[in-house]
Amino acid sequence: REQPKAAAAKKSDAFHKQQALNLVKAQIKLLVGYDNLPEDFARLVRLQANDLFDKNYDVGHDLFSKSEREKSVAKKDAQQATLLKLIKAAMLAAAVPELKQDVRPFLDGLYKHLTILELGRSLGQEKHAKRPFEPLSGEGPVFVDSRVIADAIADTLSSDSADVRDVAFNALDTMWKSAAMIFGAEDRVERLPFFRELTKSLIHHCFEEEWFSKSGGTAGIDYIVNKLNFSAAWLKDRQLELIRALFFVMKDMPQDLPANVRVQAKDVLQDIIRKCNQGTPTTDIGTANTLLHNVSNKLVGEVSHMNRHVREAAQDGLRLLAEVVGVKLYEIVKPV
């Protein structure tokens, strides 16, 4: 049976928390590793960023063609799972008053480090994908995936503590600004595949069974759509996936829980429809397999759902879609 803490035990709490944090930080450093950087490292990073943005994949060695069969994939998977837990623990510590001054600079450095790793990894994979088929090519190096930070952010957004969620939002901001600094402009950040993977992780959380995972996925999608400066074209490519995920949140949220997650999902749904369909030609309405036709088809299909909140969200979405495109509501519905 749990006993109340004695005064002496309470005084030692801060010490034990600090020691636990020191262990977490040391383990993260071991798993992330370190390299001796060349003097012209900043120039090399900018050159790689320019190559990725310009889709110039013909220069440099194909790093993903080598084989490392002597290395253990099971060990790599175990280390990756451990790194995910450690990063989540560090992000949780950033919301603890007596630890945040120590851990937040460490986390900011980690986010920037992983952003640079993501740049090199993305360019290497694109080079490998564009090379002609080589029968002697290997399966690629065995390494701990830097994209584990995407799952850590999505899981942290699922917390019931606003302070912990703010740590995850800060991670998104820091990685966005780091990518903008690497590429030299915010409008180039979209070329970094990490944010595509992050969006996939948030969508996956919307389909999880637990309601708090749905809450984290919805909050993350809201932040990406409304806070980060992604272009309408980038969001448009993911519009249908995002709409499906948000509708599932509204369908599957337990009725005995507060409505704030469902309301947020509905609001983000409308923001997506408004941002992604501005300037869409009206000729796309009756044309099969266009994005506008597929979106209107999805909304019309949800109008007959047994959940009242889903029906209302679909009806409001159709009205907004007609308003944004600049046609009457029946013109949106009729081709479907």
mmCIF file with all atom_site columns, C-alpha atoms in Angstrom, residues 291-301 318 332-333 336:
data_model
loop_
_atom_site.group_PDB
_atom_site.id
_atom_site.type_symbol
_atom_site.label_atom_id
_atom_site.label_alt_id
_atom_site.label_comp_id
_atom_site.label_asym_id
_atom_site.label_entity_id
_atom_site.label_seq_id
_atom_site.pdbx_PDB_ins_code
_atom_site.Cartn_x
_atom_site.Cartn_y
_atom_site.Cartn_z
_atom_site.occupancy
_atom_site.B_iso_or_equiv
_atom_site.pdbx_formal_charge
_atom_site.auth_seq_id
_atom_site.auth_comp_id
_atom_site.auth_asym_id
_atom_site.auth_atom_id
_atom_site.pdbx_PDB_model_num
ATOM 1  C CA . LEU A 1 291 ? -8.792  15.981 -55.861 1.00 0.00 ? 291 LEU A CA 1
ATOM 2  C CA . LEU A 1 292 ? -11.860 18.229 -55.632 1.00 0.00 ? 292 LEU A CA 1
ATOM 3  C CA . HIS A 1 293 ? -14.115 15.400 -56.808 1.00 0.00 ? 293 HIS A CA 1
ATOM 4  C CA . ASN A 1 294 ? -12.553 12.958 -54.314 1.00 0.00 ? 294 ASN A CA 1
ATOM 5  C CA . VAL A 1 295 ? -12.927 15.410 -51.413 1.00 0.00 ? 295 VAL A CA 1
ATOM 6  C CA . SER A 1 296 ? -16.577 16.154 -52.229 1.00 0.00 ? 296 SER A CA 1
ATOM 7  C CA . ASN A 1 297 ? -17.184 12.408 -52.630 1.00 0.00 ? 297 ASN A CA 1
ATOM 8  C CA . LYS A 1 298 ? -15.747 11.782 -49.146 1.00 0.00 ? 298 LYS A CA 1
ATOM 9  C CA . LEU A 1 299 ? -17.845 14.570 -47.590 1.00 0.00 ? 299 LEU A CA 1
ATOM 10 C CA . VAL A 1 300 ? -21.063 13.398 -49.264 1.00 0.00 ? 300 VAL A CA 1
ATOM 11 C CA . GLY A 1 301 ? -20.398 9.852  -48.049 1.00 0.00 ? 301 GLY A CA 1
ATOM 12 C CA . LEU A 1 318 ? -19.659 20.769 -48.151 1.00 0.00 ? 318 LEU A CA 1
ATOM 13 C CA . ILE A 1 332 ? -20.642 20.261 -55.543 1.00 0.00 ? 332 ILE A CA 1
ATOM 14 C CA . VAL A 1 333 ? -23.038 17.454 -54.580 1.00 0.00 ? 333 VAL A CA 1
ATOM 15 C CA . VAL A 1 336 ? -21.164 12.646 -56.780 1.00 0.00 ? 336 VAL A CA 1
#
